[in-house]
XYZ file of N, CA and C in Angstrom:
687
model
N 10.440 -83.586 0.221
C 9.188 -83.093 -0.345
C 9.034 -81.602 -0.016
N 8.474 -80.881 -0.953
C 8.280 -79.453 -0.743
C 7.092 -79.221 0.184
N 7.137 -78.098 0.872
C 6.087 -77.742 1.818
C 4.935 -77.105 1.047
N 3.745 -77.709 1.049
C 2.606 -77.147 0.288
C 2.243 -75.738 0.744
N 2.310 -75.513 2.069
C 1.942 -74.194 2.566
C 2.913 -73.129 2.066
N 4.201 -73.473 2.029
C 5.202 -72.522 1.520
C 4.959 -72.224 0.054
N 4.601 -73.239 -0.704
C 4.325 -73.055 -2.124
C 3.115 -72.130 -2.329
N 2.084 -72.331 -1.498
C 0.873 -71.496 -1.602
C 1.206 -70.052 -1.254
N 2.033 -69.872 -0.212
C 2.411 -68.515 0.190
C 3.176 -67.820 -0.924
N 4.060 -68.535 -1.599
C 4.831 -67.943 -2.682
C 3.918 -67.534 -3.837
N 2.967 -68.393 -4.161
C 2.034 -68.080 -5.244
C 1.187 -66.859 -4.882
N 0.713 -66.867 -3.629
C -0.108 -65.732 -3.172
C 0.677 -64.426 -3.248
N 1.952 -64.460 -2.804
C 2.786 -63.267 -2.843
C 3.020 -62.809 -4.275
N 3.208 -63.760 -5.172
C 3.424 -63.423 -6.579
C 2.186 -62.773 -7.178
N 1.021 -63.298 -6.814
C -0.230 -62.709 -7.303
C -0.385 -61.285 -6.784
N -0.021 -61.078 -5.518
C -0.119 -59.729 -4.943
C 0.810 -58.765 -5.670
N 2.034 -59.197 -5.937
C 2.982 -58.326 -6.635
C 2.487 -58.013 -8.040
N 1.887 -59.018 -8.681
C 1.388 -58.800 -10.036
C 0.242 -57.803 -10.037
N -0.655 -57.926 -9.033
C -1.764 -56.979 -8.923
C -1.253 -55.567 -8.629
N -0.279 -55.491 -7.714
C 0.282 -54.191 -7.365
C 0.928 -53.538 -8.574
N 1.625 -54.345 -9.372
C 2.280 -53.812 -10.566
C 1.246 -53.284 -11.555
N 0.144 -54.036 -11.732
C -0.897 -53.593 -12.647
C -1.556 -52.314 -12.161
N -1.803 -52.232 -10.831
C -2.410 -51.023 -10.271
C -1.485 -49.825 -10.448
N -0.191 -50.039 -10.184
C 0.772 -48.934 -10.322
C 0.871 -48.482 -11.778
N 0.860 -49.485 -12.692
C 0.958 -49.136 -14.098
C -0.283 -48.376 -14.563
N -1.418 -48.660 -13.945
C -2.657 -48.030 -14.354
C -2.855 -46.660 -13.702
N -2.481 -46.537 -12.411
C -2.751 -45.310 -11.659
C -1.490 -44.591 -11.165
N -0.353 -45.100 -11.500
C 0.884 -44.489 -11.006
C 1.071 -43.065 -11.478
N 0.536 -42.753 -12.658
C 0.696 -41.388 -13.180
C 0.080 -40.347 -12.263
N -0.950 -40.756 -11.461
C -1.584 -39.812 -10.540
C -0.586 -39.345 -9.484
N 0.163 -40.303 -8.949
C 1.179 -39.962 -7.965
C 2.244 -39.048 -8.548
N 2.634 -39.349 -9.810
C 3.652 -38.519 -10.456
C 3.141 -37.100 -10.638
N 1.874 -36.983 -11.060
C 1.278 -35.657 -11.241
C 1.221 -34.904 -9.912
N 0.873 -35.609 -8.827
C 0.812 -34.967 -7.522
C 2.178 -34.454 -7.090
N 3.188 -35.280 -7.285
C 4.550 -34.871 -6.915
C 4.980 -33.654 -7.729
N 4.736 -33.724 -9.043
C 5.093 -32.601 -9.907
C 4.328 -31.337 -9.495
N 3.032 -31.501 -9.141
C 2.231 -30.359 -8.723
C 2.744 -29.734 -7.437
N 3.121 -30.569 -6.473
C 3.634 -30.056 -5.201
C 4.953 -29.313 -5.407
N 5.847 -29.948 -6.161
C 7.141 -29.320 -6.421
C 6.962 -28.028 -7.224
N 6.087 -28.100 -8.239
C 5.847 -26.913 -9.063
C 5.214 -25.795 -8.269
N 4.258 -26.130 -7.383
C 3.617 -25.113 -6.565
C 4.603 -24.433 -5.627
N 5.477 -25.230 -5.016
C 6.485 -24.647 -4.123
C 7.425 -23.728 -4.896
N 7.813 -24.169 -6.084
C 8.705 -23.342 -6.906
C 8.023 -22.038 -7.318
N 6.733 -22.128 -7.667
C 5.998 -20.918 -8.067
C 5.871 -19.939 -6.903
N 5.606 -20.471 -5.691
C 5.482 -19.597 -4.525
C 6.792 -18.856 -4.263
N 7.901 -19.575 -4.360
C 9.198 -18.938 -4.151
C 9.465 -17.884 -5.219
N 9.115 -18.210 -6.460
C 9.321 -17.259 -7.553
C 8.441 -16.026 -7.362
N 7.201 -16.245 -6.915
C 6.276 -15.136 -6.702
C 6.766 -14.228 -5.578
N 7.263 -14.828 -4.476
C 7.784 -14.031 -3.375
C 8.987 -13.208 -3.817
N 9.879 -13.846 -4.565
C 11.060 -13.133 -5.047
C 10.668 -11.984 -5.971
N 9.645 -12.226 -6.789
C 9.191 -11.185 -7.715
C 8.587 -10.010 -6.959
N 7.787 -10.301 -5.931
C 7.180 -9.237 -5.131
C 8.253 -8.426 -4.403
N 9.254 -9.124 -3.864
C 10.333 -8.421 -3.176
C 11.106 -7.534 -4.146
N 11.341 -8.050 -5.346
C 12.059 -7.257 -6.350
C 11.262 -6.012 -6.734
N 9.933 -6.173 -6.875
C 9.085 -5.018 -7.205
C 9.097 -3.988 -6.088
N 9.030 -4.474 -4.841
C 9.039 -3.554 -3.702
C 10.359 -2.790 -3.634
N 11.451 -3.494 -3.866
C 12.757 -2.840 -3.834
C 12.884 -1.825 -4.967
N 12.408 -2.201 -6.146
C 12.483 -1.282 -7.285
C 11.634 -0.039 -7.034
N 10.447 -0.231 -6.443
C 9.573 0.896 -6.130
C 10.235 1.819 -5.108
N 10.775 1.231 -4.052
C 11.432 2.033 -3.023
C 12.621 2.803 -3.566
N 13.427 2.136 -4.391
C 14.595 2.812 -4.978
C 14.168 3.971 -5.871
N 13.100 3.750 -6.664
C 12.632 4.809 -7.561
C 12.108 6.012 -6.779
N 11.394 5.749 -5.680
C 10.862 6.843 -4.860
C 12.002 7.622 -4.203
N 12.984 6.904 -3.664
C 14.126 7.572 -3.016
C 14.891 8.413 -4.032
N 15.122 7.854 -5.217
C 15.828 8.610 -6.261
C 15.060 9.872 -6.647
N 13.728 9.760 -6.721
C 12.914 10.923 -7.086
C 12.975 12.003 -6.008
N 12.945 11.588 -4.745
C 12.968 12.553 -3.648
C 14.325 13.225 -3.499
N 15.356 12.619 -4.062
C 16.699 13.198 -3.986
C 16.939 14.287 -5.030
N 15.999 14.467 -5.938
C 16.178 15.486 -6.979
C 16.090 16.889 -6.386
N 16.601 17.857 -7.143
C 16.776 19.211 -6.610
C 15.517 20.011 -6.377
N 14.733 20.279 -7.409
C 13.599 21.196 -7.277
C 12.297 20.437 -7.030
N 11.299 21.104 -6.439
C 10.001 20.461 -6.212
C 9.365 19.943 -7.505
N 9.475 20.714 -8.579
C 8.883 20.283 -9.848
C 9.554 19.018 -10.366
N 10.876 18.956 -10.213
C 11.599 17.759 -10.655
C 11.203 16.551 -9.811
N 11.073 16.757 -8.525
C 10.689 15.642 -7.650
C 9.292 15.148 -7.989
N 8.352 16.083 -8.165
C 6.974 15.682 -8.474
C 6.902 14.955 -9.805
N 7.606 15.443 -10.807
C 7.593 14.801 -12.122
C 8.177 13.404 -12.041
N 9.250 13.252 -11.279
C 9.874 11.933 -11.141
C 8.970 10.969 -10.380
N 8.307 11.450 -9.346
C 7.392 10.601 -8.574
C 6.205 10.166 -9.423
N 5.676 11.083 -10.208
C 4.536 10.745 -11.061
C 4.912 9.716 -12.125
N 6.207 9.634 -12.455
C 6.659 8.684 -13.478
C 6.979 7.311 -12.901
N 6.955 7.162 -11.581
C 7.266 5.870 -10.958
C 6.118 4.899 -11.226
N 6.390 3.732 -11.826
C 5.316 2.762 -12.063
C 4.849 2.145 -10.745
N 3.548 2.138 -10.541
C 3.010 1.610 -9.288
C 1.580 1.161 -9.491
N 1.197 0.110 -8.755
C -0.169 -0.408 -8.785
C -0.616 -0.719 -7.368
N -1.930 -0.723 -7.175
C -2.495 -1.116 -5.886
C -2.023 -0.260 -4.739
N -1.566 -0.909 -3.655
C -1.138 -0.193 -2.468
C 0.043 0.723 -2.745
N 0.937 0.302 -3.654
C 2.073 1.156 -3.996
C 1.601 2.452 -4.640
N 0.586 2.359 -5.483
C 0.034 3.562 -6.104
C -0.553 4.495 -5.053
N -1.210 3.920 -4.033
C -1.769 4.742 -2.957
C -0.657 5.432 -2.172
N 0.393 4.690 -1.857
C 1.524 5.275 -1.147
C 2.154 6.399 -1.965
N 2.238 6.183 -3.254
C 2.836 7.188 -4.127
C 2.004 8.474 -4.117
N 0.680 8.331 -4.163
C -0.183 9.509 -4.134
C -0.079 10.237 -2.793
N 0.055 9.486 -1.706
C 0.199 10.103 -0.395
C 1.533 10.850 -0.293
N 2.563 10.295 -0.907
C 3.859 10.984 -0.930
C 3.758 12.266 -1.753
N 3.072 12.189 -2.873
C 2.877 13.373 -3.704
C 2.099 14.456 -2.961
N 1.286 14.032 -1.999
C 0.466 14.989 -1.246
C 1.120 15.402 0.063
N 2.395 15.114 0.227
C 3.058 15.373 1.507
C 3.421 16.832 1.721
N 3.475 17.636 0.643
C 3.854 19.038 0.788
C 2.899 19.925 -0.002
N 1.772 20.296 0.596
C 0.765 21.084 -0.126
C 1.238 22.484 -0.483
N 2.271 22.993 0.190
C 2.752 24.336 -0.113
C 3.343 24.419 -1.519
N 3.783 23.258 -2.052
C 4.349 23.263 -3.399
C 3.252 23.457 -4.445
N 2.179 22.709 -4.327
C 1.069 22.824 -5.272
C -0.173 22.238 -4.604
N -0.988 23.106 -4.028
C -2.140 22.646 -3.254
C -3.144 21.912 -4.123
N -3.372 22.392 -5.336
C -4.354 21.760 -6.221
C -3.935 20.333 -6.562
N -2.658 20.152 -6.874
C -2.174 18.805 -7.205
C -2.174 17.899 -5.975
N -1.919 18.492 -4.812
C -1.968 17.719 -3.570
C -3.370 17.172 -3.329
N -4.364 18.037 -3.473
C -5.755 17.611 -3.284
C -6.145 16.570 -4.334
N -5.684 16.759 -5.569
C -6.004 15.802 -6.629
C -5.403 14.431 -6.324
N -4.181 14.405 -5.790
C -3.538 13.134 -5.431
C -4.313 12.434 -4.321
N -4.766 13.204 -3.341
C -5.543 12.622 -2.240
C -6.893 12.114 -2.726
N -7.512 12.846 -3.635
C -8.806 12.423 -4.182
C -8.701 11.072 -4.884
N -7.566 10.820 -5.540
C -7.380 9.536 -6.223
C -7.404 8.382 -5.226
N -6.768 8.596 -4.094
C -6.734 7.544 -3.077
C -8.119 7.355 -2.459
N -8.785 8.452 -2.134
C -10.115 8.372 -1.514
C -11.109 7.661 -2.421
N -10.996 7.896 -3.730
C -11.973 7.354 -4.676
C -11.690 5.917 -5.088
N -10.519 5.376 -4.725
C -10.151 4.026 -5.155
C -10.707 2.996 -4.179
N -11.831 2.390 -4.521
C -12.495 1.435 -3.633
C -11.735 0.123 -3.497
N -10.742 -0.116 -4.348
C -9.962 -1.356 -4.256
C -8.916 -1.300 -3.158
N -8.641 -0.120 -2.627
C -7.613 0.030 -1.596
C -8.189 -0.281 -0.217
N -7.341 -0.675 0.723
C -7.808 -0.876 2.099
C -8.366 0.417 2.673
N -9.300 0.288 3.589
C -9.942 1.463 4.186
C -8.940 2.354 4.897
N -7.871 1.771 5.451
C -6.886 2.571 6.170
C -6.229 3.598 5.253
N -5.949 3.228 4.001
C -5.354 4.168 3.055
C -6.344 5.283 2.718
N -7.581 4.883 2.445
C -8.574 5.871 2.033
C -8.921 6.821 3.175
N -8.984 6.287 4.408
C -9.274 7.144 5.561
C -8.140 8.141 5.796
N -6.910 7.677 5.650
C -5.776 8.577 5.840
C -5.788 9.683 4.792
N -6.095 9.321 3.550
C -6.159 10.330 2.488
C -7.291 11.315 2.745
N -8.439 10.821 3.219
C -9.575 11.708 3.502
C -9.248 12.670 4.646
N -8.591 12.148 5.683
C -8.192 13.002 6.802
C -7.196 14.056 6.339
N -6.227 13.626 5.547
C -5.230 14.559 5.024
C -5.888 15.620 4.129
N -6.885 15.213 3.373
C -7.572 16.147 2.479
C -8.290 17.236 3.274
N -8.899 16.867 4.398
C -9.566 17.856 5.245
C -8.544 18.852 5.791
N -7.384 18.339 6.211
C -6.358 19.212 6.773
C -5.789 20.148 5.710
N -5.577 19.610 4.511
C -5.010 20.426 3.436
C -6.025 21.444 2.932
N -7.258 20.992 2.743
C -8.285 21.883 2.208
C -8.641 23.002 3.160
N -8.736 22.692 4.459
C -9.046 23.712 5.453
C -10.327 24.462 5.132
N -10.277 25.755 5.308
C -11.454 26.606 5.120
C -11.892 26.683 3.660
N -11.038 26.215 2.730
C -11.441 26.213 1.322
C -12.558 25.200 1.067
N -12.693 24.221 1.949
C -13.754 23.217 1.820
C -14.940 23.624 2.683
N -16.158 23.388 2.220
C -17.332 23.692 3.046
C -17.261 22.949 4.372
N -17.652 23.593 5.433
C -17.580 22.979 6.757
C -18.393 21.695 6.819
N -19.541 21.683 6.177
C -20.389 20.488 6.188
C -19.684 19.309 5.533
N -18.929 19.566 4.455
C -18.191 18.492 3.780
C -17.080 17.970 4.672
N -16.405 18.882 5.347
C -15.339 18.458 6.254
C -15.893 17.615 7.400
N -17.015 18.046 7.945
C -17.612 17.305 9.055
C -18.048 15.905 8.608
N -18.659 15.820 7.448
C -19.114 14.516 6.952
C -17.928 13.564 6.773
N -16.829 14.073 6.213
C -15.651 13.236 6.003
C -15.052 12.785 7.333
N -14.967 13.699 8.284
C -14.368 13.377 9.577
C -15.236 12.422 10.391
N -16.541 12.589 10.327
C -17.431 11.684 11.072
C -17.326 10.254 10.562
N -17.103 10.112 9.260
C -16.931 8.763 8.705
C -15.630 8.131 9.214
N -14.577 8.939 9.331
C -13.292 8.428 9.804
C -13.330 8.177 11.313
N -14.155 8.936 12.035
C -14.230 8.819 13.492
C -15.067 7.634 13.948
N -15.569 6.839 13.025
C -16.384 5.677 13.392
C -15.543 4.659 14.152
N -16.186 3.865 14.971
C -15.489 2.857 15.767
C -14.735 1.884 14.865
N -13.518 1.582 15.256
C -12.711 0.638 14.492
C -11.759 1.287 13.515
N -11.929 2.553 13.237
C -11.042 3.241 12.315
C -9.698 3.500 12.980
N -8.584 3.276 12.268
C -7.268 3.508 12.880
C -6.981 4.974 13.159
N -7.734 5.872 12.520
C -7.514 7.313 12.703
C -8.689 7.964 13.429
N -9.397 7.170 14.210
C -10.615 7.633 14.882
C -10.334 8.828 15.789
N -9.344 8.733 16.662
C -9.092 9.803 17.627
C -8.588 11.077 16.938
N -7.806 10.926 15.876
C -7.347 12.103 15.135
C -8.524 12.816 14.477
N -9.466 12.026 13.957
C -10.655 12.630 13.350
C -11.499 13.337 14.412
N -11.581 12.756 15.615
C -12.333 13.396 16.695
C -11.705 14.736 17.078
N -10.384 14.789 17.054
C -9.709 16.055 17.355
C -10.094 17.123 16.331
N -10.098 16.758 15.072
C -10.461 17.725 14.036
C -11.931 18.123 14.137
N -12.780 17.196 14.548
C -14.187 17.537 14.759
C -14.331 18.560 15.885
N -13.485 18.440 16.896
C -13.513 19.429 17.979
C -13.142 20.813 17.451
N -12.150 20.857 16.581
C -11.754 22.155 16.014
C -12.856 22.731 15.129
N -13.601 21.855 14.466
C -14.739 22.344 13.682
C -15.797 22.957 14.591
N -15.977 22.365 15.772
C -16.943 22.923 16.722
C -16.511 24.314 17.168
N -15.209 24.487 17.357
C -14.700 25.818 17.704
C -14.972 26.784 16.562
N -14.755 26.320 15.338
C -14.998 27.159 14.163
C -16.465 27.547 14.054
N -17.340 26.659 14.505
C -18.774 26.931 14.463
C -19.238 27.776 15.647
N -18.336 28.101 16.566
C -18.721 28.869 17.741
C -19.384 28.027 18.810
N -18.994 26.754 18.917
C -19.560 25.854 19.918
C -18.438 25.289 20.788
N -17.857 26.111 21.647
C -16.729 25.647 22.463
C -17.094 24.518 23.425
N -18.345 24.499 23.900
C -18.749 23.425 24.828
C -18.666 22.066 24.147
N -19.132 22.014 22.893
C -19.057 20.755 22.156
C -17.596 20.349 21.938
N -16.753 21.336 21.649
C -15.334 21.053 21.428
C -14.700 20.508 22.705
N -15.011 21.121 23.842
C -14.447 20.660 25.118
C -14.863 19.226 25.408
N -16.119 18.886 25.110
C -16.591 17.529 25.353
C -15.843 16.516 24.476
N -15.678 16.853 23.213
C -14.954 15.951 22.307
C -13.502 15.778 22.741
N -12.877 16.882 23.119
C -11.479 16.810 23.544
C -11.340 16.067 24.875
N -12.321 16.227 25.762
C -12.297 15.493 27.033
C -12.403 13.994 26.787
N -13.207 13.611 25.799
C -13.317 12.189 25.451
C -11.972 11.654 24.960
N -11.241 12.486 24.221
C -9.930 12.066 23.720
C -8.955 11.865 24.873
N -8.973 12.811 25.836
C -8.065 12.710 26.986
C -8.281 11.403 27.735
N -9.522 10.927 27.786
C -9.857 9.709 28.526
C -9.864 8.459 27.643
N -9.533 8.619 26.374
C -9.574 7.502 25.437
C -8.271 6.699 25.517
N -8.375 5.421 25.801
C -7.183 4.578 25.938
C -6.450 4.391 24.618
N -7.135 4.588 23.502
C -6.498 4.404 22.208
C -5.749 5.652 21.729
N -5.975 6.772 22.374
C -5.308 8.014 21.984
C -3.861 7.997 22.461
N -2.975 8.561 21.652
C -1.564 8.620 22.019
C -1.347 9.658 23.111
N -0.203 9.577 23.782
C 0.103 10.536 24.829
C 0.199 11.955 24.298
N 0.790 12.107 23.110
C 0.922 13.434 22.510
C -0.442 14.023 22.181
N -1.346 13.191 21.683
C -2.683 13.673 21.342
C -3.450 14.071 22.598
N -3.326 13.279 23.660
C -4.005 13.614 24.916
C -3.487 14.941 25.476
N -2.170 15.123 25.409
C -1.592 16.375 25.918
C -2.065 17.561 25.101
N -2.127 17.391 23.798
C -2.595 18.474 22.924
C -4.064 18.795 23.207
N -4.881 17.762 23.389
C -6.306 17.966 23.677
C -6.489 18.687 25.005
N -5.687 18.324 26.014
C -5.791 18.970 27.323
C -5.425 20.445 27.229
N -4.414 20.769 26.433
C -4.011 22.167 26.269
C -5.116 22.991 25.614
N -5.764 22.406 24.614
C -6.836 23.129 23.924
C -8.027 23.322 24.861
N -8.328 22.315 25.681
C -9.423 22.442 26.655
C -9.158 23.622 27.586
N -7.917 23.716 28.053
C -7.552 24.825 28.941
C -7.672 26.162 28.222
N -7.232 26.191 26.962
C -7.312 27.431 26.183
C -8.754 27.856 25.960
N -9.672 26.885 25.924
C -11.093 27.194 25.713
C -11.809 27.532 27.015
N -11.059 27.512 28.119
C -11.656 27.860 29.403
C -12.207 26.675 30.166
N -11.927 25.483 29.714
C -12.399 24.293 30.394
C -11.336 23.698 31.305
N -11.690 22.616 31.968
C -10.770 21.915 32.864
C -10.588 20.502 32.332
N -9.367 20.128 31.960
C -9.142 18.779 31.424
C -9.490 17.713 32.460
N -10.116 16.644 32.049
C -10.434 15.567 33.000
C -9.164 14.875 33.463
N -9.217 14.396 34.711
C -8.064 13.676 35.232
C -8.066 12.260 34.666
N -6.879 11.785 34.355
C -6.742 10.417 33.859
C -6.019 9.599 34.898
N -6.482 8.384 35.105
C -5.862 7.512 36.092
C -4.759 6.714 35.432
N -3.585 6.773 36.020
C -2.440 6.024 35.514
C -2.204 4.858 36.445
N -2.175 3.625 35.953
C -1.973 2.463 36.813
C -0.671 2.563 37.590
N -0.727 2.258 38.887
C 0.473 2.238 39.717
C 1.106 0.854 39.588
N 2.072 0.764 38.696
C 2.703 -0.531 38.401
C 3.383 -1.093 39.622
N 4.095 -0.219 40.400
C 4.824 -0.701 41.571
C 3.861 -1.270 42.608
N 2.733 -0.571 42.835
C 1.754 -1.046 43.812
C 1.142 -2.362 43.385
N 0.829 -2.482 42.082
C 0.240 -3.717 41.588
C 1.216 -4.873 41.744
N 2.518 -4.606 41.489
C 3.523 -5.657 41.618
C 3.659 -6.109 43.053
N 3.652 -5.125 44.005
C 3.772 -5.446 45.430
C 2.583 -6.276 45.904
N 1.385 -5.882 45.406
C 0.185 -6.629 45.783
C 0.223 -8.056 45.280
N 0.698 -8.213 44.032
C 0.775 -9.551 43.442
C 1.779 -10.423 44.193
N 2.929 -9.835 44.520
C 3.960 -10.607 45.220
C 3.549 -10.921 46.636
N 2.741 -10.004 47.224
C 2.312 -10.212 48.622
C 1.264 -11.292 48.667
């Protein structure tokens, strides 16, 4: 005689398989779409990365080829013809503004394009504004130079200490050496300032008749001995 419980289990299992088959037939396409979407998304990301790398390489090659040309006019014309968008366009304008002795007006115009482009990161625009002050020099009103530099000297700016140095020179230009010495002294004591900038600031302080502030340099050997002891 057959086992009734075994027969019931077989029927139950068959019903489960039938239900599973119906569910898969009804909703299985969702899983297929998900798989296709995942695979397609991964493929698109790889294609996008490869495309960006190809664009970067093409941009770099075009810039190098342009800079290898003989005369300044040929180089500038070739650089201006390089296709570029976004950050690449900003870099291109900064390169065009790298030698103001060739054409100061065009250099300033290239920098103005970067400064005025609100879609670019602040670091690009601040660098262009700082460069514009240096290139323009006395041709720009002192008040305009100060306003531009004070904006760059704000906390968090990557070019803050460089802008502070230029503000000190403006104070000298205005006949306020005490203000310049104070600004330069702040730079000497600023942990974010580079060693070269601190040395330059100290030299200018001395030239203005001031005394550079002493900076404390950590004694690494002493700290190590203390830690080990």
